[in-house]
Amino acid sequence: MQELVVNLHMHTWYSDGHATHAELAEKAIQTGLDAIIVTDHNVWVNGIEGYVQKGKRRVLVLIGEEIHDPARQPQKSHLLVFGANREMCTFSPNIQNLVDQVRHAGGLSFIAHPDDPALTAFGETDITWEDWQVQGYTGIELWNSYSETKTVIHNFLDGLFYAFFPRYIARGPIPATILTWDHLLASGKKVVAIGGSDAHALRKSAGPLHRTIFPYEFHFRGVNTHLWIPDELTGDASIDRQAILDALRLGHAFIGHDLHESARDFRFTAQGKDQTAWMGDEILARGGVTMQVHLPHPAECLLLKDGKVIKTSRARENITHITTEPGVYRIEVYQQALGRRRGWIYSNPIYVR
């Protein structure tokens, strides 16, 4: 299995971002990403996908879409769509139909920023997901970098501080979103978790002060979705695109915050009597299951079963746990950075049946 680092959920001049696709690709190459997925609001930009090469380095640019019903007030329930290969926002008035149409087109759908509070100090409204009766989506955006920002900015001075010192923002997914995810998993659903930057590179002014808020290169070093694919990238855009979509569909992924230290080389696997499972896979409990965790370096590592912590390790790179109990097992990893405990890695589950 080969690891890829993908940054997804970002915007260009086609909606409310401040860059071209070519500029995003250049920033992605500079920050060492393997692929990016651009998701402009209610517009699917055709003819852009493919590899962008600069010197010996390259990045695969994929095009998705962030869809919401523009007639809905207040604005709620945004859906990320990948791999549908066509414009899907025409189905936005009926979210269930939208999810169904995406699936019929062979695409993937993820609930964007399930919890997204208002940022009243800067005139931004709450755009939390409300339509939980919808069925058939692929997963949820567990950690949205921009939504998290709204939870730490309470007034203008907070906004000014974090505009100049954004490295202090990231602490982890919004706790309510994690609780929602665990609830969905406990109901028997397979729900793939991804991390999105929601990058816009917003340009703000306050009197004589002018600042690009959270530039793309900052986001590209922050919340990323790490994927495990069977083989190395081939350089053929269509083949590699399908490998990325397959990994997202299967949940062969974890969320890593790579700003303070790269999460590359994290692994969470399980070995049963007759099979090996990666994140997103099912494995039978019969005969016992040995779970193995490898960290890039020693950190606080939590093993959770059905949303409850069952094992904690703080000074080891390799952790093993043997179980015969069915359940949904996942990993959270925390590190100390800039004077506080911060979320680093959130795995997709292994489902022990």
mmCIF file of C-alpha atoms in Angstrom:
data_model
loop_
_atom_site.group_PDB
_atom_site.id
_atom_site.type_symbol
_atom_site.label_atom_id
_atom_site.label_comp_id
_atom_site.label_asym_id
_atom_site.label_seq_id
_atom_site.Cartn_x
_atom_site.Cartn_y
_atom_site.Cartn_z
ATOM 1 C CA MET A 1 0.000 0.000 0.000
ATOM 2 C CA GLN A 2 1.175 3.498 -0.874
ATOM 3 C CA GLU A 3 0.359 6.691 1.047
ATOM 4 C CA LEU A 4 -0.824 9.887 -0.637
ATOM 5 C CA VAL A 5 -1.445 13.290 0.912
ATOM 6 C CA VAL A 6 -4.472 15.045 -0.560
ATOM 7 C CA ASN A 7 -5.830 18.471 0.274
ATOM 8 C CA LEU A 8 -9.495 18.820 -0.554
ATOM 9 C CA HIS A 9 -12.308 21.357 -0.310
ATOM 10 C CA MET A 10 -10.966 24.634 -1.699
ATOM 11 C CA HIS A 11 -12.222 27.490 -3.842
ATOM 12 C CA THR A 12 -10.972 29.496 -6.823
ATOM 13 C CA TRP A 13 -12.073 32.682 -8.609
ATOM 14 C CA TYR A 14 -14.914 30.597 -10.073
ATOM 15 C CA SER A 15 -16.716 31.030 -6.727
ATOM 16 C CA ASP A 16 -15.430 32.798 -3.605
ATOM 17 C CA GLY A 17 -11.735 31.931 -3.655
ATOM 18 C CA HIS A 18 -8.823 34.110 -4.736
ATOM 19 C CA ALA A 19 -6.680 32.040 -7.098
ATOM 20 C CA THR A 20 -6.712 30.210 -10.407
ATOM 21 C CA HIS A 21 -6.419 26.431 -10.673
ATOM 22 C CA ALA A 22 -2.867 26.864 -11.951
ATOM 23 C CA GLU A 23 -1.948 28.949 -8.898
ATOM 24 C CA LEU A 24 -3.441 26.333 -6.573
ATOM 25 C CA ALA A 25 -1.414 23.628 -8.313
ATOM 26 C CA GLU A 26 1.773 25.656 -7.884
ATOM 27 C CA LYS A 27 1.117 26.120 -4.161
ATOM 28 C CA ALA A 28 0.340 22.408 -3.823
ATOM 29 C CA ILE A 29 3.635 21.465 -5.470
ATOM 30 C CA GLN A 30 5.518 23.844 -3.189
ATOM 31 C CA THR A 31 3.983 22.212 -0.106
ATOM 32 C CA GLY A 32 4.592 18.629 -1.271
ATOM 33 C CA LEU A 33 1.026 17.463 -1.833
ATOM 34 C CA ASP A 34 0.259 14.528 -4.110
ATOM 35 C CA ALA A 35 -3.192 15.756 -5.183
ATOM 36 C CA ILE A 36 -5.766 18.484 -4.593
ATOM 37 C CA ILE A 37 -9.546 18.404 -5.086
ATOM 38 C CA VAL A 38 -11.023 21.806 -5.964
ATOM 39 C CA THR A 39 -14.670 22.312 -4.983
ATOM 40 C CA ASP A 40 -16.113 25.613 -6.115
ATOM 41 C CA HIS A 41 -19.619 26.540 -5.001
ATOM 42 C CA ASN A 42 -22.330 25.301 -7.361
ATOM 43 C CA VAL A 43 -20.056 25.124 -10.384
ATOM 44 C CA TRP A 44 -18.268 22.130 -11.886
ATOM 45 C CA VAL A 45 -15.326 23.350 -13.958
ATOM 46 C CA ASN A 46 -14.744 20.993 -16.869
ATOM 47 C CA GLY A 47 -11.438 20.463 -18.680
ATOM 48 C CA ILE A 48 -9.107 21.327 -15.787
ATOM 49 C CA GLU A 49 -8.291 17.905 -14.322
ATOM 50 C CA GLY A 50 -4.859 16.428 -14.808
ATOM 51 C CA TYR A 51 -1.265 16.512 -13.667
ATOM 52 C CA VAL A 52 0.610 19.786 -13.301
ATOM 53 C CA GLN A 53 4.389 19.444 -13.462
ATOM 54 C CA LYS A 54 7.015 21.845 -12.197
ATOM 55 C CA GLY A 55 10.579 20.624 -12.492
ATOM 56 C CA LYS A 56 10.734 17.138 -11.052
ATOM 57 C CA ARG A 57 7.628 17.579 -8.926
ATOM 58 C CA ARG A 58 3.995 17.220 -9.901
ATOM 59 C CA VAL A 59 0.513 17.321 -8.413
ATOM 60 C CA LEU A 60 -2.749 15.817 -9.622
ATOM 61 C CA VAL A 61 -5.530 18.400 -9.828
ATOM 62 C CA LEU A 62 -9.049 16.953 -9.497
ATOM 63 C CA ILE A 63 -12.311 18.853 -9.761
ATOM 64 C CA GLY A 64 -15.304 18.369 -7.514
ATOM 65 C CA GLU A 65 -18.050 20.704 -6.370
ATOM 66 C CA GLU A 66 -19.537 22.105 -3.156
ATOM 67 C CA ILE A 67 -23.299 22.219 -3.632
ATOM 68 C CA HIS A 68 -26.066 23.976 -1.737
ATOM 69 C CA ASP A 69 -29.493 25.280 -2.609
ATOM 70 C CA PRO A 70 -28.993 29.041 -3.229
ATOM 71 C CA ALA A 71 -32.727 29.662 -2.763
ATOM 72 C CA ARG A 72 -32.683 28.284 0.760
ATOM 73 C CA GLN A 73 -32.636 30.897 3.519
ATOM 74 C CA PRO A 74 -30.858 30.743 5.825
ATOM 75 C CA GLN A 75 -28.234 28.893 3.862
ATOM 76 C CA LYS A 76 -27.643 25.392 5.219
ATOM 77 C CA SER A 77 -26.525 21.860 4.300
ATOM 78 C CA HIS A 78 -23.582 21.974 1.909
ATOM 79 C CA LEU A 79 -22.549 18.777 0.124
ATOM 80 C CA LEU A 80 -19.104 17.989 -1.284
ATOM 81 C CA VAL A 81 -19.233 15.992 -4.513
ATOM 82 C CA PHE A 82 -16.262 14.181 -6.058
ATOM 83 C CA GLY A 83 -16.031 12.106 -9.205
ATOM 84 C CA ALA A 84 -19.495 12.704 -10.671
ATOM 85 C CA ASN A 85 -18.048 13.997 -13.975
ATOM 86 C CA ARG A 86 -20.910 16.397 -14.578
ATOM 87 C CA GLU A 87 -22.652 19.439 -13.152
ATOM 88 C CA MET A 88 -24.813 18.364 -10.192
ATOM 89 C CA CYS A 89 -25.994 21.630 -8.624
ATOM 90 C CA THR A 90 -29.236 21.513 -10.652
ATOM 91 C CA PHE A 91 -30.385 18.869 -8.156
ATOM 92 C CA SER A 92 -29.683 21.071 -5.109
ATOM 93 C CA PRO A 93 -33.325 21.888 -4.174
ATOM 94 C CA ASN A 94 -33.831 18.272 -3.029
ATOM 95 C CA ILE A 95 -30.841 17.013 -1.082
ATOM 96 C CA GLN A 96 -31.872 13.346 -1.099
ATOM 97 C CA ASN A 97 -32.292 13.477 -4.862
ATOM 98 C CA LEU A 98 -28.904 15.203 -5.116
ATOM 99 C CA VAL A 99 -27.199 12.415 -3.133
ATOM 100 C CA ASP A 100 -28.988 9.792 -5.228
ATOM 101 C CA GLN A 101 -28.012 11.457 -8.504
ATOM 102 C CA VAL A 102 -24.376 11.691 -7.420
ATOM 103 C CA ARG A 103 -24.356 7.997 -6.577
ATOM 104 C CA HIS A 104 -26.001 7.099 -9.909
ATOM 105 C CA ALA A 105 -23.289 9.114 -11.689
ATOM 106 C CA GLY A 106 -20.615 7.050 -9.922
ATOM 107 C CA GLY A 107 -19.588 9.924 -7.664
ATOM 108 C CA LEU A 108 -18.998 10.345 -3.946
ATOM 109 C CA SER A 109 -20.800 12.728 -1.594
ATOM 110 C CA PHE A 110 -19.621 14.055 1.757
ATOM 111 C CA ILE A 111 -21.507 16.254 4.196
ATOM 112 C CA ALA A 112 -19.470 19.474 4.347
ATOM 113 C CA HIS A 113 -18.732 21.187 7.675
ATOM 114 C CA PRO A 114 -21.490 19.365 9.631
ATOM 115 C CA ASP A 115 -21.090 21.958 12.405
ATOM 116 C CA ASP A 116 -20.313 25.447 11.139
ATOM 117 C CA PRO A 117 -21.193 28.183 13.645
ATOM 118 C CA ALA A 118 -21.788 31.816 12.869
ATOM 119 C CA LEU A 119 -18.881 34.235 12.959
ATOM 120 C CA THR A 120 -20.933 37.250 13.949
ATOM 121 C CA ALA A 121 -17.940 39.550 14.451
ATOM 122 C CA PHE A 122 -17.277 39.288 10.719
ATOM 123 C CA GLY A 123 -20.823 38.892 9.399
ATOM 124 C CA GLU A 124 -20.707 35.169 8.595
ATOM 125 C CA THR A 125 -23.844 33.122 9.263
ATOM 126 C CA ASP A 126 -24.240 29.606 10.601
ATOM 127 C CA ILE A 127 -24.163 27.078 7.731
ATOM 128 C CA THR A 128 -24.434 23.878 9.768
ATOM 129 C CA TRP A 129 -25.829 20.740 8.097
ATOM 130 C CA GLU A 130 -29.467 20.166 9.092
ATOM 131 C CA ASP A 131 -30.788 17.425 6.795
ATOM 132 C CA TRP A 132 -29.781 14.332 8.768
ATOM 133 C CA GLN A 133 -32.668 12.302 7.378
ATOM 134 C CA VAL A 134 -30.737 11.997 4.093
ATOM 135 C CA GLN A 135 -29.424 8.515 3.298
ATOM 136 C CA GLY A 136 -26.753 7.136 0.992
ATOM 137 C CA TYR A 137 -23.969 9.724 1.269
ATOM 138 C CA THR A 138 -20.362 8.472 1.390
ATOM 139 C CA GLY A 139 -19.216 10.258 4.519
ATOM 140 C CA ILE A 140 -18.683 13.504 6.399
ATOM 141 C CA GLU A 141 -16.049 16.190 6.594
ATOM 142 C CA LEU A 142 -14.978 15.460 10.155
ATOM 143 C CA TRP A 143 -12.422 18.267 10.382
ATOM 144 C CA ASN A 144 -12.989 21.465 8.425
ATOM 145 C CA SER A 145 -10.147 23.881 9.018
ATOM 146 C CA TYR A 146 -12.122 27.044 8.308
ATOM 147 C CA SER A 147 -15.120 25.968 10.412
ATOM 148 C CA GLU A 148 -12.801 25.342 13.343
ATOM 149 C CA THR A 149 -11.555 28.915 13.009
ATOM 150 C CA LYS A 150 -15.055 30.152 13.815
ATOM 151 C CA THR A 151 -14.956 28.354 17.177
ATOM 152 C CA VAL A 152 -11.879 30.255 18.400
ATOM 153 C CA ILE A 153 -12.700 33.751 17.096
ATOM 154 C CA HIS A 154 -15.167 35.496 19.403
ATOM 155 C CA ASN A 155 -14.486 39.162 18.634
ATOM 156 C CA PHE A 156 -12.505 41.487 16.389
ATOM 157 C CA LEU A 157 -9.317 41.234 18.466
ATOM 158 C CA ASP A 158 -9.399 37.433 18.259
ATOM 159 C CA GLY A 159 -9.771 37.717 14.512
ATOM 160 C CA LEU A 160 -6.839 40.103 14.279
ATOM 161 C CA PHE A 161 -4.598 37.835 16.370
ATOM 162 C CA TYR A 162 -5.361 34.671 14.409
ATOM 163 C CA ALA A 163 -5.069 36.483 11.081
ATOM 164 C CA PHE A 164 -1.399 37.126 11.886
ATOM 165 C CA PHE A 165 -0.743 33.968 13.932
ATOM 166 C CA PRO A 166 -2.884 31.223 12.336
ATOM 167 C CA ARG A 167 -0.584 28.449 13.573
ATOM 168 C CA TYR A 168 -2.313 28.789 16.955
ATOM 169 C CA ILE A 169 -5.782 27.902 15.681
ATOM 170 C CA ALA A 170 -5.822 24.159 15.071
ATOM 171 C CA ARG A 171 -6.955 22.034 18.013
ATOM 172 C CA GLY A 172 -8.981 19.308 16.338
ATOM 173 C CA PRO A 173 -12.386 18.604 14.840
ATOM 174 C CA ILE A 174 -15.346 20.344 16.462
ATOM 175 C CA PRO A 175 -16.351 17.978 19.342
ATOM 176 C CA ALA A 176 -20.019 17.947 18.291
ATOM 177 C CA THR A 177 -18.983 16.661 14.862
ATOM 178 C CA ILE A 178 -17.049 13.777 16.394
ATOM 179 C CA LEU A 179 -20.079 12.880 18.529
ATOM 180 C CA THR A 180 -22.285 12.923 15.441
ATOM 181 C CA TRP A 181 -19.842 10.683 13.564
ATOM 182 C CA ASP A 182 -19.705 8.171 16.426
ATOM 183 C CA HIS A 183 -23.508 8.169 16.580
ATOM 184 C CA LEU A 184 -23.734 7.435 12.853
ATOM 185 C CA LEU A 185 -21.165 4.647 13.150
ATOM 186 C CA ALA A 186 -23.017 3.168 16.135
ATOM 187 C CA SER A 187 -26.172 2.960 14.027
ATOM 188 C CA GLY A 188 -24.418 0.449 11.791
ATOM 189 C CA LYS A 189 -23.571 2.805 8.937
ATOM 190 C CA LYS A 190 -20.208 2.994 7.250
ATOM 191 C CA VAL A 191 -19.427 6.700 7.224
ATOM 192 C CA VAL A 192 -16.072 7.757 5.788
ATOM 193 C CA ALA A 193 -14.383 10.685 7.538
ATOM 194 C CA ILE A 194 -12.316 13.202 5.583
ATOM 195 C CA GLY A 195 -10.534 16.420 6.492
ATOM 196 C CA GLY A 196 -10.965 19.558 4.432
ATOM 197 C CA SER A 197 -9.145 22.859 4.384
ATOM 198 C CA ASP A 198 -12.049 24.922 2.986
ATOM 199 C CA ALA A 199 -9.404 27.277 1.632
ATOM 200 C CA HIS A 200 -10.415 30.651 0.172
ATOM 201 C CA ALA A 201 -7.375 32.887 0.824
ATOM 202 C CA LEU A 202 -9.751 35.640 1.912
ATOM 203 C CA ARG A 203 -8.524 39.196 1.522
ATOM 204 C CA LYS A 204 -9.456 41.441 4.434
ATOM 205 C CA SER A 205 -8.816 45.059 5.325
ATOM 206 C CA ALA A 206 -9.140 46.992 8.575
ATOM 207 C CA GLY A 207 -8.121 50.612 8.175
ATOM 208 C CA PRO A 208 -4.482 50.640 7.046
ATOM 209 C CA LEU A 209 -4.118 46.879 7.633
ATOM 210 C CA HIS A 210 -4.440 44.536 4.663
ATOM 211 C CA ARG A 211 -4.031 40.796 4.971
ATOM 212 C CA THR A 212 -4.700 37.591 3.079
ATOM 213 C CA ILE A 213 -6.423 35.467 5.694
ATOM 214 C CA PHE A 214 -5.122 31.900 5.725
ATOM 215 C CA PRO A 215 -3.253 31.678 2.398
ATOM 216 C CA TYR A 216 -3.559 28.487 0.375
ATOM 217 C CA GLU A 217 -0.041 27.356 1.266
ATOM 218 C CA PHE A 218 -0.949 27.633 4.971
ATOM 219 C CA HIS A 219 -4.026 25.465 4.452
ATOM 220 C CA PHE A 220 -2.059 22.970 2.358
ATOM 221 C CA ARG A 221 0.277 22.388 5.311
ATOM 222 C CA GLY A 222 -2.636 21.962 7.708
ATOM 223 C CA VAL A 223 -5.642 19.628 7.588
ATOM 224 C CA ASN A 224 -5.063 16.993 4.908
ATOM 225 C CA THR A 225 -6.660 13.677 4.030
ATOM 226 C CA HIS A 226 -4.052 10.914 3.800
ATOM 227 C CA LEU A 227 -5.022 8.018 1.540
ATOM 228 C CA TRP A 228 -3.670 4.496 1.163
ATOM 229 C CA ILE A 229 -3.815 3.090 -2.369
ATOM 230 C CA PRO A 230 -2.684 -0.373 -3.549
ATOM 231 C CA ASP A 231 0.128 0.791 -5.850
ATOM 232 C CA GLU A 232 2.253 3.826 -6.592
ATOM 233 C CA LEU A 233 0.811 6.607 -8.708
ATOM 234 C CA THR A 234 1.334 5.836 -12.384
ATOM 235 C CA GLY A 235 1.448 9.334 -13.804
ATOM 236 C CA ASP A 236 -1.659 8.571 -15.858
ATOM 237 C CA ALA A 237 -4.240 11.066 -14.578
ATOM 238 C CA SER A 238 -7.292 8.893 -15.262
ATOM 239 C CA ILE A 239 -5.837 5.809 -13.545
ATOM 240 C CA ASP A 240 -4.555 7.758 -10.547
ATOM 241 C CA ARG A 241 -7.814 9.690 -10.246
ATOM 242 C CA GLN A 242 -9.714 6.425 -9.938
ATOM 243 C CA ALA A 243 -7.292 5.139 -7.300
ATOM 244 C CA ILE A 244 -7.927 8.255 -5.212
ATOM 245 C CA LEU A 245 -11.699 8.010 -5.580
ATOM 246 C CA ASP A 246 -11.619 4.310 -4.678
ATOM 247 C CA ALA A 247 -9.608 5.013 -1.520
ATOM 248 C CA LEU A 248 -12.075 7.724 -0.494
ATOM 249 C CA ARG A 249 -15.033 5.432 -1.169
ATOM 250 C CA LEU A 250 -13.534 2.612 0.913
ATOM 251 C CA GLY A 251 -12.354 4.847 3.753
ATOM 252 C CA HIS A 252 -8.720 3.813 3.300
ATOM 253 C CA ALA A 253 -7.848 7.164 4.810
ATOM 254 C CA PHE A 254 -6.980 9.182 7.863
ATOM 255 C CA ILE A 255 -7.005 12.889 8.649
ATOM 256 C CA GLY A 256 -3.664 14.428 9.516
ATOM 257 C CA HIS A 257 -2.821 17.957 10.620
ATOM 258 C CA ASP A 258 0.583 18.343 8.987
ATOM 259 C CA LEU A 259 1.499 21.899 10.014
ATOM 260 C CA HIS A 260 3.522 21.252 13.156
ATOM 261 C CA GLU A 261 4.754 17.838 12.029
ATOM 262 C CA SER A 262 3.863 15.620 9.096
ATOM 263 C CA ALA A 263 1.459 12.757 9.780
ATOM 264 C CA ARG A 264 2.922 10.707 6.926
ATOM 265 C CA ASP A 265 3.648 7.078 7.779
ATOM 266 C CA PHE A 266 0.774 6.639 10.240
ATOM 267 C CA ARG A 267 -0.780 3.191 9.905
ATOM 268 C CA PHE A 268 -3.725 1.440 11.559
ATOM 269 C CA THR A 269 -4.334 -2.163 10.535
ATOM 270 C CA ALA A 270 -5.883 -5.345 11.912
ATOM 271 C CA GLN A 271 -4.900 -8.952 11.401
ATOM 272 C CA GLY A 272 -7.477 -11.706 11.774
ATOM 273 C CA LYS A 273 -7.410 -15.446 11.313
ATOM 274 C CA ASP A 274 -7.647 -15.283 7.545
ATOM 275 C CA GLN A 275 -7.497 -11.608 6.573
ATOM 276 C CA THR A 276 -5.831 -8.236 7.020
ATOM 277 C CA ALA A 277 -7.904 -5.055 7.331
ATOM 278 C CA TRP A 278 -6.953 -1.444 6.669
ATOM 279 C CA MET A 279 -8.862 1.610 7.803
ATOM 280 C CA GLY A 280 -12.353 1.424 6.321
ATOM 281 C CA ASP A 281 -12.359 -2.383 6.082
ATOM 282 C CA GLU A 282 -14.411 -5.012 7.864
ATOM 283 C CA ILE A 283 -12.848 -8.003 9.625
ATOM 284 C CA LEU A 284 -14.376 -10.962 11.464
ATOM 285 C CA ALA A 285 -13.888 -11.228 15.225
ATOM 286 C CA ARG A 286 -13.881 -15.013 15.099
ATOM 287 C CA GLY A 287 -10.490 -16.364 16.200
ATOM 288 C CA GLY A 288 -9.337 -12.973 17.525
ATOM 289 C CA VAL A 289 -8.123 -9.791 15.880
ATOM 290 C CA THR A 290 -4.753 -8.132 16.457
ATOM 291 C CA MET A 291 -4.791 -4.384 15.880
ATOM 292 C CA GLN A 292 -1.548 -2.597 15.118
ATOM 293 C CA VAL A 293 -0.863 1.141 15.166
ATOM 294 C CA HIS A 294 2.310 2.799 13.907
ATOM 295 C CA LEU A 295 2.934 6.482 14.638
ATOM 296 C CA PRO A 296 5.429 8.745 12.862
ATOM 297 C CA HIS A 297 6.882 9.375 16.317
ATOM 298 C CA PRO A 298 5.760 8.757 19.919
ATOM 299 C CA ALA A 299 2.671 10.764 20.848
ATOM 300 C CA GLU A 300 -0.536 10.451 22.854
ATOM 301 C CA CYS A 301 -2.493 7.728 21.045
ATOM 302 C CA LEU A 302 -6.079 6.753 21.901
ATOM 303 C CA LEU A 303 -7.791 3.591 20.695
ATOM 304 C CA LEU A 304 -11.569 3.990 20.719
ATOM 305 C CA LYS A 305 -14.233 1.303 20.456
ATOM 306 C CA ASP A 306 -17.752 2.485 19.635
ATOM 307 C CA GLY A 307 -16.744 6.048 20.527
ATOM 308 C CA LYS A 308 -15.227 5.172 23.928
ATOM 309 C CA VAL A 309 -11.504 5.202 24.762
ATOM 310 C CA ILE A 310 -10.324 1.682 25.636
ATOM 311 C CA LYS A 311 -6.554 2.120 25.461
ATOM 312 C CA THR A 312 -4.100 5.015 25.777
ATOM 313 C CA SER A 313 -0.396 5.115 24.927
ATOM 314 C CA ARG A 314 1.876 8.127 25.368
ATOM 315 C CA ALA A 315 5.467 7.142 24.672
ATOM 316 C CA ARG A 316 5.495 4.520 21.952
ATOM 317 C CA GLU A 317 5.576 4.491 18.175
ATOM 318 C CA ASN A 318 4.013 1.022 17.873
ATOM 319 C CA ILE A 319 0.888 -0.083 19.745
ATOM 320 C CA THR A 320 -0.820 -3.479 19.659
ATOM 321 C CA HIS A 321 -4.271 -4.474 20.882
ATOM 322 C CA ILE A 322 -5.888 -7.912 20.708
ATOM 323 C CA THR A 323 -9.654 -8.270 20.771
ATOM 324 C CA THR A 324 -12.430 -10.757 20.176
ATOM 325 C CA GLU A 325 -15.173 -8.162 20.610
ATOM 326 C CA PRO A 326 -17.113 -6.815 17.639
ATOM 327 C CA GLY A 327 -17.234 -3.048 17.375
ATOM 328 C CA VAL A 328 -16.108 0.045 15.526
ATOM 329 C CA TYR A 329 -12.450 0.756 16.326
ATOM 330 C CA ARG A 330 -10.661 3.976 15.469
ATOM 331 C CA ILE A 331 -7.601 6.000 16.490
ATOM 332 C CA GLU A 332 -7.044 9.557 17.687
ATOM 333 C CA VAL A 333 -3.525 10.965 18.152
ATOM 334 C CA TYR A 334 -2.589 14.181 19.948
ATOM 335 C CA GLN A 335 0.657 16.139 20.126
ATOM 336 C CA GLN A 336 1.947 19.035 22.189
ATOM 337 C CA ALA A 337 2.535 22.096 20.040
ATOM 338 C CA LEU A 338 2.652 25.828 20.774
ATOM 339 C CA GLY A 339 1.874 25.274 24.433
ATOM 340 C CA ARG A 340 -1.204 23.066 24.203
ATOM 341 C CA ARG A 341 -2.538 19.617 23.355
ATOM 342 C CA ARG A 342 -3.577 19.562 19.705
ATOM 343 C CA GLY A 343 -5.267 16.991 17.509
ATOM 344 C CA TRP A 344 -2.859 15.421 15.043
ATOM 345 C CA ILE A 345 -4.336 12.262 13.506
ATOM 346 C CA TYR A 346 -7.890 10.870 13.240
ATOM 347 C CA SER A 347 -8.249 7.493 11.561
ATOM 348 C CA ASN A 348 -11.182 5.976 9.766
ATOM 349 C CA PRO A 349 -12.519 2.933 11.609
ATOM 350 C CA ILE A 350 -11.834 -0.737 11.283
ATOM 351 C CA TYR A 351 -15.143 -2.544 11.606
ATOM 352 C CA VAL A 352 -14.879 -5.757 13.616
ATOM 353 C CA ARG A 353 -17.982 -7.840 12.885
#
